[in-house]
Tab-separated table of C-alpha atoms in Angstrom:
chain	number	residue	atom	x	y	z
H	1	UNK	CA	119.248	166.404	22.078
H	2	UNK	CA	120.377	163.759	19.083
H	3	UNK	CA	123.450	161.331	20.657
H	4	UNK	CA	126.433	161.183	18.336
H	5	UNK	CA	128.046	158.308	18.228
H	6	UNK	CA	131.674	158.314	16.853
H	7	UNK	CA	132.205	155.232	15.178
H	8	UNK	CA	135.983	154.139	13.693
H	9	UNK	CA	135.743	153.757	10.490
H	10	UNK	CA	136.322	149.908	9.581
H	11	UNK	CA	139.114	148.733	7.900
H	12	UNK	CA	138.314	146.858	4.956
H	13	UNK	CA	139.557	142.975	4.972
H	14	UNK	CA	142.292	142.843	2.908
H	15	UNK	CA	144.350	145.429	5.204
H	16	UNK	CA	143.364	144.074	8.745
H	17	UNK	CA	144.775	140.667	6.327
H	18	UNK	CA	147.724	142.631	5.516
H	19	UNK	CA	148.328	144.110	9.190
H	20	UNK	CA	148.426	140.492	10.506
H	21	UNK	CA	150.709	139.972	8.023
H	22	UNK	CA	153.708	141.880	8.424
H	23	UNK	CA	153.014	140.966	12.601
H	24	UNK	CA	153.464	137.492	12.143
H	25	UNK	CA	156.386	138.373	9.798
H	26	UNK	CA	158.121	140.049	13.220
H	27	UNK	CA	156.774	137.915	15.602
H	28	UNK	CA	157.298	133.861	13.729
H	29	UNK	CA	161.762	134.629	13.263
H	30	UNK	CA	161.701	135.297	17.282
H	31	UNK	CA	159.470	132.098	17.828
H	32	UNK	CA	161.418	129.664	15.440
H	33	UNK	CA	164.760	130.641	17.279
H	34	UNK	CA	163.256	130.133	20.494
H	35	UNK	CA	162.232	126.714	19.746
H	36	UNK	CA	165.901	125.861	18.052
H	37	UNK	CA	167.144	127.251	21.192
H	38	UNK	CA	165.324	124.930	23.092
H	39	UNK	CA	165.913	122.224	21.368
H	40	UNK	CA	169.497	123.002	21.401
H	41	UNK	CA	170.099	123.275	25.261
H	42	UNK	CA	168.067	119.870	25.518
H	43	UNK	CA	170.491	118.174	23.304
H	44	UNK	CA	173.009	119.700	25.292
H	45	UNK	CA	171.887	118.408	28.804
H	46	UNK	CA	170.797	114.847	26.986
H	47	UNK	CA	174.649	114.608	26.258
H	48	UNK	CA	176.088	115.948	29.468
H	49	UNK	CA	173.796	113.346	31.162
H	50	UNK	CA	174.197	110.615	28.778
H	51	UNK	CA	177.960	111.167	28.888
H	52	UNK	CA	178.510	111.293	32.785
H	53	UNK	CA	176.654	108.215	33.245
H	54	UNK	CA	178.591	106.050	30.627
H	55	UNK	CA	181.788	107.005	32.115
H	56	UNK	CA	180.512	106.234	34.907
H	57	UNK	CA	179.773	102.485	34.197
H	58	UNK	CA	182.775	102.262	32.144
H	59	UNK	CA	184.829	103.068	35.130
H	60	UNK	CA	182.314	100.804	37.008
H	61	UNK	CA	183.790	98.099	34.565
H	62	UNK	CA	187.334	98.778	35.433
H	63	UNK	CA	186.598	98.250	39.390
H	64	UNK	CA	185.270	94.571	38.315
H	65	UNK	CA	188.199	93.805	35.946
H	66	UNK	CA	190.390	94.470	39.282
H	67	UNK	CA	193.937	95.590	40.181
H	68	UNK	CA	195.819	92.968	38.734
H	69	UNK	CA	194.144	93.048	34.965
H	70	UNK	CA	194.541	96.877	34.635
H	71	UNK	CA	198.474	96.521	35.690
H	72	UNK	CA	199.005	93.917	32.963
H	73	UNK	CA	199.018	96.831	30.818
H	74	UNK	CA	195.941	96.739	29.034
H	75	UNK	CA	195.075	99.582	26.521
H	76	UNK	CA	192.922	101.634	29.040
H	77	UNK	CA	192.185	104.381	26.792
H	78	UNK	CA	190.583	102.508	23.982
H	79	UNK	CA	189.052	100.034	26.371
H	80	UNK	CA	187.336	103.035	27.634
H	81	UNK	CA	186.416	104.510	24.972
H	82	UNK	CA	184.271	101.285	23.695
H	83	UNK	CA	182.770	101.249	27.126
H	84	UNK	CA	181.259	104.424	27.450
H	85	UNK	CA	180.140	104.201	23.328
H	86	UNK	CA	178.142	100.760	24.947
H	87	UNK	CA	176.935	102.422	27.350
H	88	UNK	CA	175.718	105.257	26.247
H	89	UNK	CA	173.492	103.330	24.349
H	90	UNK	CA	175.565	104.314	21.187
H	91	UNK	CA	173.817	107.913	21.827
H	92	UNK	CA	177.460	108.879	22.063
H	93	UNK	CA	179.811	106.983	19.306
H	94	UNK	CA	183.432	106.331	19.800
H	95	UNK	CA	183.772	109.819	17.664
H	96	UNK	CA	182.194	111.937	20.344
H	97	UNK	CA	185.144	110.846	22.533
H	98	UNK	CA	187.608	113.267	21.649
H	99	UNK	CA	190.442	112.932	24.071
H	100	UNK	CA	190.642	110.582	26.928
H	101	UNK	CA	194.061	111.234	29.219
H	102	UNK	CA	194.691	108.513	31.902
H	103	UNK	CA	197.307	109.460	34.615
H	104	UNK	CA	198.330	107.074	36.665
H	105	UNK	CA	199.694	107.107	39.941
H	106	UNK	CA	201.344	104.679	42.521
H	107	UNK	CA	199.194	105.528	45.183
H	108	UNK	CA	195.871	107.474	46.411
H	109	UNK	CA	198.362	109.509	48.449
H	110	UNK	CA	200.713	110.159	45.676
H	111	UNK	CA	197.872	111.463	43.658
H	112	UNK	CA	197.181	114.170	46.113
H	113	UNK	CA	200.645	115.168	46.145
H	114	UNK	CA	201.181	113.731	49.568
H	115	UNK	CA	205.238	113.628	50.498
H	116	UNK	CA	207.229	110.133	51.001
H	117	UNK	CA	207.693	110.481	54.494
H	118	UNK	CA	203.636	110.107	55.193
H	119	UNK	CA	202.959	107.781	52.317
H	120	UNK	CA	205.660	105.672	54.732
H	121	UNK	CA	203.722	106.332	57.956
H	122	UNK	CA	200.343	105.819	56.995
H	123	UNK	CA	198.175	102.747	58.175
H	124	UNK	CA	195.706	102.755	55.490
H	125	UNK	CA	195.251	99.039	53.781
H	126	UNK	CA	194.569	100.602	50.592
H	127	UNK	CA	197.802	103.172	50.776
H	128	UNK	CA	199.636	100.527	48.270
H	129	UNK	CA	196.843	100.679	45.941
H	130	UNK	CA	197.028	102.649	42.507
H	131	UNK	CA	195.275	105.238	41.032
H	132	UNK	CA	194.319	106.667	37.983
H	133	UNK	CA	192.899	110.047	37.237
H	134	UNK	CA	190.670	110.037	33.872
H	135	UNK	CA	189.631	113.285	32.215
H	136	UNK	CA	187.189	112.565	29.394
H	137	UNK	CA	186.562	115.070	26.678
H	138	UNK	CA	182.967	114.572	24.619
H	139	UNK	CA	182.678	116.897	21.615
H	140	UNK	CA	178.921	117.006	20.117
H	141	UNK	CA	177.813	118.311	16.732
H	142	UNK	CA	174.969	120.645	17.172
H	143	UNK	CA	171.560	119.935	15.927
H	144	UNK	CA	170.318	122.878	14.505
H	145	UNK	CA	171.954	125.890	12.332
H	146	UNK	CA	171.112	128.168	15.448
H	147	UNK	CA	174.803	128.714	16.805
H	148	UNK	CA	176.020	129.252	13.384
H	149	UNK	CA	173.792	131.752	13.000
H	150	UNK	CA	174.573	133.789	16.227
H	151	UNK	CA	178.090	133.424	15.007
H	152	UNK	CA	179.805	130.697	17.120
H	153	UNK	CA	183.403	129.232	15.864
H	154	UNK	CA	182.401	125.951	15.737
H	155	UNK	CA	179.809	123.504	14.622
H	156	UNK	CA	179.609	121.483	17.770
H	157	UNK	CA	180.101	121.827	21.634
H	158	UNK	CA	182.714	120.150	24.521
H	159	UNK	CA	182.399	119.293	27.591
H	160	UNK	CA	185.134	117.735	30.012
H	161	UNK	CA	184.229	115.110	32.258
H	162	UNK	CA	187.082	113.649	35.397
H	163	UNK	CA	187.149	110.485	37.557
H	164	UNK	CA	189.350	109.379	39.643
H	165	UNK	CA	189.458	105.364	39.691
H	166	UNK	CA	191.095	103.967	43.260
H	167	UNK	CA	190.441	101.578	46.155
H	168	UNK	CA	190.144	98.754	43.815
H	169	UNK	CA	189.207	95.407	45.128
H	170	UNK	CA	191.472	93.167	45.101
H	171	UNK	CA	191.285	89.521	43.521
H	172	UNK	CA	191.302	87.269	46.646
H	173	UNK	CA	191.923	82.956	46.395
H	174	UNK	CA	190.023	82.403	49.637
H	175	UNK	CA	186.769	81.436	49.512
H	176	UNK	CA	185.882	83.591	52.479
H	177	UNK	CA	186.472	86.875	51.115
């Protein structure tokens, strides 16, 4: 008995090129917006990150200048916008900063919407201290044409950062303290 061996019939070279072609032609789209993607969300969590902690130290600043040098009357809002552009390492600029909204507030109590009658009766040392509530918004251009593409409204993302600044030290004359 003669074996038969079925054999496919090989494709000449210039289709198997061909076939590989229109492939990579499906395949290299859905890889290039993956990678833009990528890219995209890490320049989004660089700029959450980078934004948190220069607000952070800006307000950091503010606890150092004291009580008595931000009741003078200083310009808080632009003071804190060049802070956080510093310290951000000018990876945010002072354009970034969008809006900055500083409420202030007599006390910590009066903040939290505490009545008169308790502000009166409580004990606390810092109950005469002000407050400020500081909401932060950072708007970032995006890097790459991806969300323009997918058919987003805008060119560049927000985010909205708040802080509440309070129990400031105060300046004390003694040496002791």
């Amino acid at each position: 008995m003669a074996e038969r061996r079925h054999f496919l019939p090989r494709l000449p070279a210039k289709r198997a090129r061909g076939a590989l072609a229109v492939e990579a032609a499906y395949v290299l789209p859905v890889i290039i917006a993956a990678a833009m993607m990528f890219m995209e969300l890490a320049n989004i969590g660089l700029t959450i990150n980078m934004g948190a902690s220069a607000l952070e130290r800006a307000i950091q600043k503010f606890r150092h200048d004291g009580v008595e040098t931000l009741q003078q009357g200083q310009d808080m809002q632009a003071l804190l916008r060049t802070r956080m552009a510093l310290a951000s390492h000018n990876y945010l600029n002072e354009d970034n900063i969008a809006t900055i909204d500083i409420e202030p507030y007599a006390t910590l109590d009066a903040m939290g919407g505490g009545n008169a009658a308790a502000q009166e009766n409580s004990a606390g040392a810092n109950s005469g201290v002000p407050s400020w509530r500081i909401s932060v918004d950072i708007r970032k251009d995006f890097i790459t044409p991806l969300p323009r593409l997918l058919g987003m409204d805008s060119n560049a993302f927000r985010y909205r950062y708040q802080q509440v600044l309070a129990y400031l030290p105060a300046r004390s004359t003694e040496a002791g303290q």
